[in-house]
XYZ file of C-alpha atoms in Angstrom:
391
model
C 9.962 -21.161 -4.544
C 7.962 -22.389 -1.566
C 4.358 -21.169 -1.248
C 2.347 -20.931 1.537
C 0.464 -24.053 1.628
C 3.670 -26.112 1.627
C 4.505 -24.544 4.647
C 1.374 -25.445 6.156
C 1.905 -29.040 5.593
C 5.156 -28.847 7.228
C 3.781 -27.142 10.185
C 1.078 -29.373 10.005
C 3.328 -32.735 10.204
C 5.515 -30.553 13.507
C 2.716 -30.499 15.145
C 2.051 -34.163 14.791
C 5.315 -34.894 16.538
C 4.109 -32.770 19.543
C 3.326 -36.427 21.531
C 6.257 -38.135 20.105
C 9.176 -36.655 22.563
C 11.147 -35.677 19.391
C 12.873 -31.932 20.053
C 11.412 -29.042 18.108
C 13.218 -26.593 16.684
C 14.240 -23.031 19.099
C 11.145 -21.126 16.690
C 8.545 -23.970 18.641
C 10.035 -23.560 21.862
C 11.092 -19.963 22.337
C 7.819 -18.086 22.747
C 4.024 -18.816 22.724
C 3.504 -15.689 20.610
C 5.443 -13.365 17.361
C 4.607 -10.018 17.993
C 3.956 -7.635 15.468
C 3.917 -4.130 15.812
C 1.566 -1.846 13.884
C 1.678 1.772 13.294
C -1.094 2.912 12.461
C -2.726 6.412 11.401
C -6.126 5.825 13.081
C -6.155 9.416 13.642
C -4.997 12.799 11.742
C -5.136 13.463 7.987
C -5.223 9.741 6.648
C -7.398 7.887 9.886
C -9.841 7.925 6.377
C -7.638 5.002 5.289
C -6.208 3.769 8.649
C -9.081 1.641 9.774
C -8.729 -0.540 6.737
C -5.192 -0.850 6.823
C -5.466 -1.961 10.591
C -8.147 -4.529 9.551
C -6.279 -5.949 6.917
C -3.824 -7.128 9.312
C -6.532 -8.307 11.676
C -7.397 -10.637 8.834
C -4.298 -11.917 7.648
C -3.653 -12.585 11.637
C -6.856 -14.249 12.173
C -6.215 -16.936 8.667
C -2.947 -17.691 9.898
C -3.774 -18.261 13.818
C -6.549 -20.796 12.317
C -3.127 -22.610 10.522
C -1.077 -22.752 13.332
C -0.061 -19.497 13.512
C 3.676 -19.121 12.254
C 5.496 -22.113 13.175
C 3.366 -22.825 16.250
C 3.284 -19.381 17.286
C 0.467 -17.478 17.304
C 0.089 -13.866 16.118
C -0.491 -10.974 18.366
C -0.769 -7.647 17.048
C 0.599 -4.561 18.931
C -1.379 -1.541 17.336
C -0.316 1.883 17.915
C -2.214 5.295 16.358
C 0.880 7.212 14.968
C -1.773 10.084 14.451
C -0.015 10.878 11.220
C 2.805 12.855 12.807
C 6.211 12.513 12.909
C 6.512 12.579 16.542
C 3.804 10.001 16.737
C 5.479 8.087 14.562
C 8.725 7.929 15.765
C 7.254 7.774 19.622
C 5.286 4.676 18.226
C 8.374 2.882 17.110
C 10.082 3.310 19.934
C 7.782 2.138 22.143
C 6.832 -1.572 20.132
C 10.475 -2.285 19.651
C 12.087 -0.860 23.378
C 8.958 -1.528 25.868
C 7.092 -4.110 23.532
C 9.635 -6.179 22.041
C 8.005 -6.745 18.724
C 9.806 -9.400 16.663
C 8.686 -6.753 13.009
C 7.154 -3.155 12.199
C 4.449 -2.998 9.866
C 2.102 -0.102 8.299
C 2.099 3.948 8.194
C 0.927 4.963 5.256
C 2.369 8.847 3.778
C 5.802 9.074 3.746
C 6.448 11.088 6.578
C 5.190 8.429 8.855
C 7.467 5.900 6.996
C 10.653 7.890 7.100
C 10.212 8.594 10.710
C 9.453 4.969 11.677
C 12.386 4.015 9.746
C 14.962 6.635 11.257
C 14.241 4.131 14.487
C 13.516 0.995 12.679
C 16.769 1.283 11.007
C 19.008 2.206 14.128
C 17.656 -0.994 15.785
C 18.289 -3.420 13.178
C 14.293 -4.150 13.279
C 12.324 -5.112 10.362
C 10.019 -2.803 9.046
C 7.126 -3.760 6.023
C 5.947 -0.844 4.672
C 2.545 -1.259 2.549
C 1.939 2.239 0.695
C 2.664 2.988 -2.700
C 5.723 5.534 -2.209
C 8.009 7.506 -4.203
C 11.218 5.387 -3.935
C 14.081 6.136 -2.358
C 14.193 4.359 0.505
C 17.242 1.672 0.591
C 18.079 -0.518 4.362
C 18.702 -3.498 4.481
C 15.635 -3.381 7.063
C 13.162 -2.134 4.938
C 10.779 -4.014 2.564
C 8.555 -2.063 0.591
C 4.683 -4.317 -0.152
C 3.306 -1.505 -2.236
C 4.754 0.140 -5.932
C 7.244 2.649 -6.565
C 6.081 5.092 -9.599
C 8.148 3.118 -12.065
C 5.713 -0.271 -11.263
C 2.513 2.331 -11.487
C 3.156 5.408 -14.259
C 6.001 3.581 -16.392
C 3.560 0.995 -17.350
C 1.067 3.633 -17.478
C 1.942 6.335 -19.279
C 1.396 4.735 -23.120
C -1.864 3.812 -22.344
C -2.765 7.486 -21.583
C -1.128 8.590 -24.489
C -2.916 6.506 -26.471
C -6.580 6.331 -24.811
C -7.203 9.686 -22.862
C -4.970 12.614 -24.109
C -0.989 13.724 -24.909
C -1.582 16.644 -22.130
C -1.475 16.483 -18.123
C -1.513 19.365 -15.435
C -0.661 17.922 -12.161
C -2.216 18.646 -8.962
C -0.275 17.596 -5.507
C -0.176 17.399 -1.679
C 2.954 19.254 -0.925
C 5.292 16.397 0.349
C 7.744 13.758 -1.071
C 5.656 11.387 -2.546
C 3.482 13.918 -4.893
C 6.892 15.293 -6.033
C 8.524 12.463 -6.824
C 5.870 11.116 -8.951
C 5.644 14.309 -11.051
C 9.196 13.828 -11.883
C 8.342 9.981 -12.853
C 4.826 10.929 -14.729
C 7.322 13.906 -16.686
C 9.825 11.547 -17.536
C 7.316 8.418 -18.480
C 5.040 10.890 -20.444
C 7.873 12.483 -22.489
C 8.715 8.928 -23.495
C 5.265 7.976 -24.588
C 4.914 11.260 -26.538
C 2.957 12.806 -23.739
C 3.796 16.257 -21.855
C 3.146 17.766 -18.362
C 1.713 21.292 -18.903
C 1.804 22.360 -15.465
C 2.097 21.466 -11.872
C 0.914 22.827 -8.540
C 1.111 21.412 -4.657
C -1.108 22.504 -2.245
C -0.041 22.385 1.798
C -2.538 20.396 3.851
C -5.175 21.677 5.311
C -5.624 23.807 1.655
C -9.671 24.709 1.602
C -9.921 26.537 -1.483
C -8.575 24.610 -5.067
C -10.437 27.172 -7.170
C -7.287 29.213 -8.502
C -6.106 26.319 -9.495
C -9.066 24.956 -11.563
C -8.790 28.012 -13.254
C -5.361 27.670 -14.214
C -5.878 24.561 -15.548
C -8.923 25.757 -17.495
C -6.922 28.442 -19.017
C -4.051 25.964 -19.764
C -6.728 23.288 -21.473
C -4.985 20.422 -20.689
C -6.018 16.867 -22.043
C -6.166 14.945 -18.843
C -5.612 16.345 -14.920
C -3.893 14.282 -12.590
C -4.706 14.510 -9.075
C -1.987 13.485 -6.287
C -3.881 15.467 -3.050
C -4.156 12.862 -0.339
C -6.526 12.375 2.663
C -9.037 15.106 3.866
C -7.375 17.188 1.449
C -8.404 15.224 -1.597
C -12.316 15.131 -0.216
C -12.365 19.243 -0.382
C -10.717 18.601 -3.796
C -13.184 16.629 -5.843
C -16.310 18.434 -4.217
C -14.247 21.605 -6.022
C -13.369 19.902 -8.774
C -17.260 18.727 -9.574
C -18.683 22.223 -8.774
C -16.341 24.072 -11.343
C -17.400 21.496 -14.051
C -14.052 20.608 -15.142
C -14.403 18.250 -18.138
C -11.334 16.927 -18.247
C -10.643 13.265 -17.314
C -9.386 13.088 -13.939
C -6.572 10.853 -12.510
C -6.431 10.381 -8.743
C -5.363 8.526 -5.981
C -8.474 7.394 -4.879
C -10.214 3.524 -4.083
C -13.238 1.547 -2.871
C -12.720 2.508 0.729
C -12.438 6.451 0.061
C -14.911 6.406 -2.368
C -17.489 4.911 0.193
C -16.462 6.570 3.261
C -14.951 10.350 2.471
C -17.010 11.474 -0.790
C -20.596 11.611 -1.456
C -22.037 9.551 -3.744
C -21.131 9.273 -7.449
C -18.556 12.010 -6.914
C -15.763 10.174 -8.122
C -17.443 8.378 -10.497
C -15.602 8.311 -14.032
C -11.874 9.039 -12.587
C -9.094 7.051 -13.063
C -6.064 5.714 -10.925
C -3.120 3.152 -11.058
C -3.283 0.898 -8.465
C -1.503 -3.046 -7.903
C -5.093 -4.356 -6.339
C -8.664 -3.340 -7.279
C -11.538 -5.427 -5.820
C -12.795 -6.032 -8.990
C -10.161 -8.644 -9.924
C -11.546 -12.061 -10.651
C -9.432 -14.340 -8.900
C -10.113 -17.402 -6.128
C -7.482 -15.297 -4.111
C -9.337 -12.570 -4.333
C -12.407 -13.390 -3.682
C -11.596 -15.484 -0.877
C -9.973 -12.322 0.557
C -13.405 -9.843 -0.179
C -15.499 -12.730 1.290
C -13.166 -13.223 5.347
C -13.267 -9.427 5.246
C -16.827 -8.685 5.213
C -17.345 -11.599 7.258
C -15.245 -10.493 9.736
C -15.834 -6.616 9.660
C -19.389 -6.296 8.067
C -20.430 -7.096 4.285
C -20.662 -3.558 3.144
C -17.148 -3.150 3.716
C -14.655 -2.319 1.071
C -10.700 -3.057 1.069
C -8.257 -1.365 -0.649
C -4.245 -1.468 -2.480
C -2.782 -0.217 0.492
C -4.837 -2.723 3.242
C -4.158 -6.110 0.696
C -0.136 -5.281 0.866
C -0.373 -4.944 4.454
C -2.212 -7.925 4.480
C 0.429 -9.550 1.688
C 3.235 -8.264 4.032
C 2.579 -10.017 7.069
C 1.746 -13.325 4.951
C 4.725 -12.999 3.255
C 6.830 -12.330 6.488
C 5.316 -15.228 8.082
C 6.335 -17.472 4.712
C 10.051 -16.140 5.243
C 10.071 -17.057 9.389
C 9.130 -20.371 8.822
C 11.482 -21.329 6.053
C 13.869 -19.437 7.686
C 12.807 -21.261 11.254
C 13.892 -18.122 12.789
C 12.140 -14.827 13.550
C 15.964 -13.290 14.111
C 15.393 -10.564 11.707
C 18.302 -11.510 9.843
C 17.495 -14.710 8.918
C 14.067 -13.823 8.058
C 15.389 -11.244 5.736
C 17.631 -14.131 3.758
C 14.899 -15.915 3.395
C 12.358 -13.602 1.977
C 13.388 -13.312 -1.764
C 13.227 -17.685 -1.733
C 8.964 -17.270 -1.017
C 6.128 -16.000 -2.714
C 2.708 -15.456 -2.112
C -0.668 -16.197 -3.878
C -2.234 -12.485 -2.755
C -5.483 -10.936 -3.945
C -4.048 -8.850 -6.913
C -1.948 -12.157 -7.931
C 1.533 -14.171 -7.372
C 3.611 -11.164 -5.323
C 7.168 -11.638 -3.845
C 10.025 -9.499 -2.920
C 13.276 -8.973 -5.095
C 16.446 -9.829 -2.659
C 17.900 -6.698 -4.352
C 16.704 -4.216 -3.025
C 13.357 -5.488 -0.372
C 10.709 -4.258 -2.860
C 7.864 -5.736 -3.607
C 7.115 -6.811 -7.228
C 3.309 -5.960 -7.688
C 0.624 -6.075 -10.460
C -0.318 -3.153 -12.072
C -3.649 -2.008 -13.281
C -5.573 1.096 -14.278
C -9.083 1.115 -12.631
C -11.991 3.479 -13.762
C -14.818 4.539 -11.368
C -18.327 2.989 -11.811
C -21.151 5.039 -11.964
C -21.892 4.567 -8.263
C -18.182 6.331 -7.820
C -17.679 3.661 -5.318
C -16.098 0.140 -6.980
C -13.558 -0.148 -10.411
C -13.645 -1.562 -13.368
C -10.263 -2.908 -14.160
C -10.095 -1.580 -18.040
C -6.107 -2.430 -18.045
C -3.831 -4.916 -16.483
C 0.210 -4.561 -17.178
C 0.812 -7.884 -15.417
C 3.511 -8.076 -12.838
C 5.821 -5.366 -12.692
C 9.652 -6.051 -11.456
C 10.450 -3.257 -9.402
C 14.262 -1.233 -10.635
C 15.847 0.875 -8.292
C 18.582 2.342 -9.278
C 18.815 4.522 -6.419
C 18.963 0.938 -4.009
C 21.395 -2.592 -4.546
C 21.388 -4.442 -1.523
């Protein structure tokens, strides 16, 4: 398995041989740059998370420009706002790989940016790293998936509930794929552990009131409620969810970065959520990651799951190019299983397959400030199975 600071030896010595009149291989010689081509929601309903994504990428740019780039190429990053549309997303695509020539596609973040990018990514034979925890499903050979399917976050998940916070769950969700599918994985996991789902609802976004549902659940006393509304949505949501004094634990999608810049203060404080990356996590990796972000974007900044695998994605892409010595998407792609990377939540690397990532898995609580985690369990790393994908 070669690791990223092998690779910078080798492109270290290459570099050496610049004076010597030795050839180089095509990757040194082709282009001065490897453009990569970022879709980005810096506007509509998840612009709240967008920013950090989009940084993320800055970062893991900037670290490997100062190492000679990839292979002697520097990094430039094509950013486009995809406005969280599907129009905007598949206008986006279209435009870095037919007028901009990107050599990959990374980022989007809900699934109806991803499955738009892809319907174009796809067609073109283009690589696309997605970085969002998802609900599965996807399978091309041109897709590889940074962030967990349900099976790496509520399989691994679902005894410990059981056993620490209750047997019951109602389920609250955005109404799209992703909320869906992981009330069909949480149902099945659950059942297994002994646990039940009492009752689910999804709300269309843009839904302002939540209090018909709070008193459903009230009336249906479940042990535990877990949240899956996303974005603006999910702000309106736990202000609700406060002001009715629901005492139930609450499970939600929620992190460092939303914490800090959607909710007031303390608001989430308490609630729970599954995530591969928590800034908490003691590791050199880590903290070496926390440390070039807030120098480079301000030290009260936070980070987040879904901005470290964006950030492991275009490491580990840059791993596969240069073993590969190729940015010819194909060769790139046979090369990607062979590398790993020493990321911020721990060792991550993608399973030849099926393209998806495997990821750590943890269950972080709020802090009293409802702002930062406490990791209070760690699964390990989590081999993603896809039955619905075999590449």
């Amino acid at each position: 398995m070669i690791n990223r600071r092998d690779l910078l030896k080798q492109g270290a010595g290459a570099a050496m041989l610049a004076g010597t009149g030795l050839s180089f291989p095509g990757i040194l010689r082709a282009a001065d740059t490897v453009k990569v081509g970022l879709s980005i929601p810096v506007t509509g309903l998840q612009a709240i998370l967008g920013e950090t994504l989009m940084n993320c990428y800055k970062l893991a740019a900037d670290e490997l420009n100062a190492a000679n780039g990839i292979a002697g190429r520097k990094v430039e990053l094509i950013v486009e706002d995809n406005q969280t549309t599907t129009k905007g997303a598949v206008d986006k695509a279209r435009k870095l790989i037919g007028q901009d020539k990107v050599d990959v596609v990374m980022g989007t973040i809900i699934s109806l940016e991803r499955s738009a990018t892809l319907s174009v990514t796809s067609r073109a034979k283009k690589l696309f790293f997605y970085p969002t925890n998802f609900e599965g499903g996807e399978c091309d050979t041109y897709f590889v998936a940074t962030g967990p399917i349900p099976m790496q976050q509520v399989d691994p998940m679902a005894p410990w509930i059981v056993e620490s916070l209750g047997k019951t769950v109602y389920i609250m969700g955005s109404d799209y794929a992703w909320p869906r599918k992981m009330t069909e994985a949480i149902t099945a996991a659950l059942e297994k552990a002994g646990g039940k789902v009492v009752g689910a609802d999804f709300y269309p976004f843009g839904t302002q009131d939540f209090g018909p549902a709070f008193q459903k659940i009230k009336d249906s006393k479940p042990d535990i409620v877990w949240s899956m509304v996303v974005g603006n949505d999910a702000v309106t949501q736990l202000k609700q969810y406060r002001s009715f004094d629901m005492r139930q634990p609450l499970i939600a999608p929620l992190d460092e970065v939303f914490n800090k810049d959607a909710l007031p203060p303390g608001v989430a404080a308490g609630t729970y959520a599954p995530q591969p990356y928590w800034m908490s996590i003691d590791s050199p990796a880590n903290k070496a990651f926390i440390d070039g972000f807030r120098q480079r974007f301000g030290q009260d900044k936070m980070v987040n799951g879904i901005g470290e695998a964006g950030y492991n994605g275009l490491h580990l892409y840059a791993l596969a190019a240069e073993k590969a010595g190729s940015f010819e998407d194909a060769k790139v792609l046979a090369a990607l299983p062979s590398v790993e990377f020493d990321a911020p939540q721990g060792k991550v690397r993608i399973d030849g397959s099926n393209n998806h990532c495997v990821v750590n898995s943890f269950v972080g609580k709020a802090k009293d400030d409802g702002v930062g985690y406490e990791v209070v369990k760690s699964f390990g790393a989590i081999e993603p199975v896809t039955p619905y994908c075999k590449l």
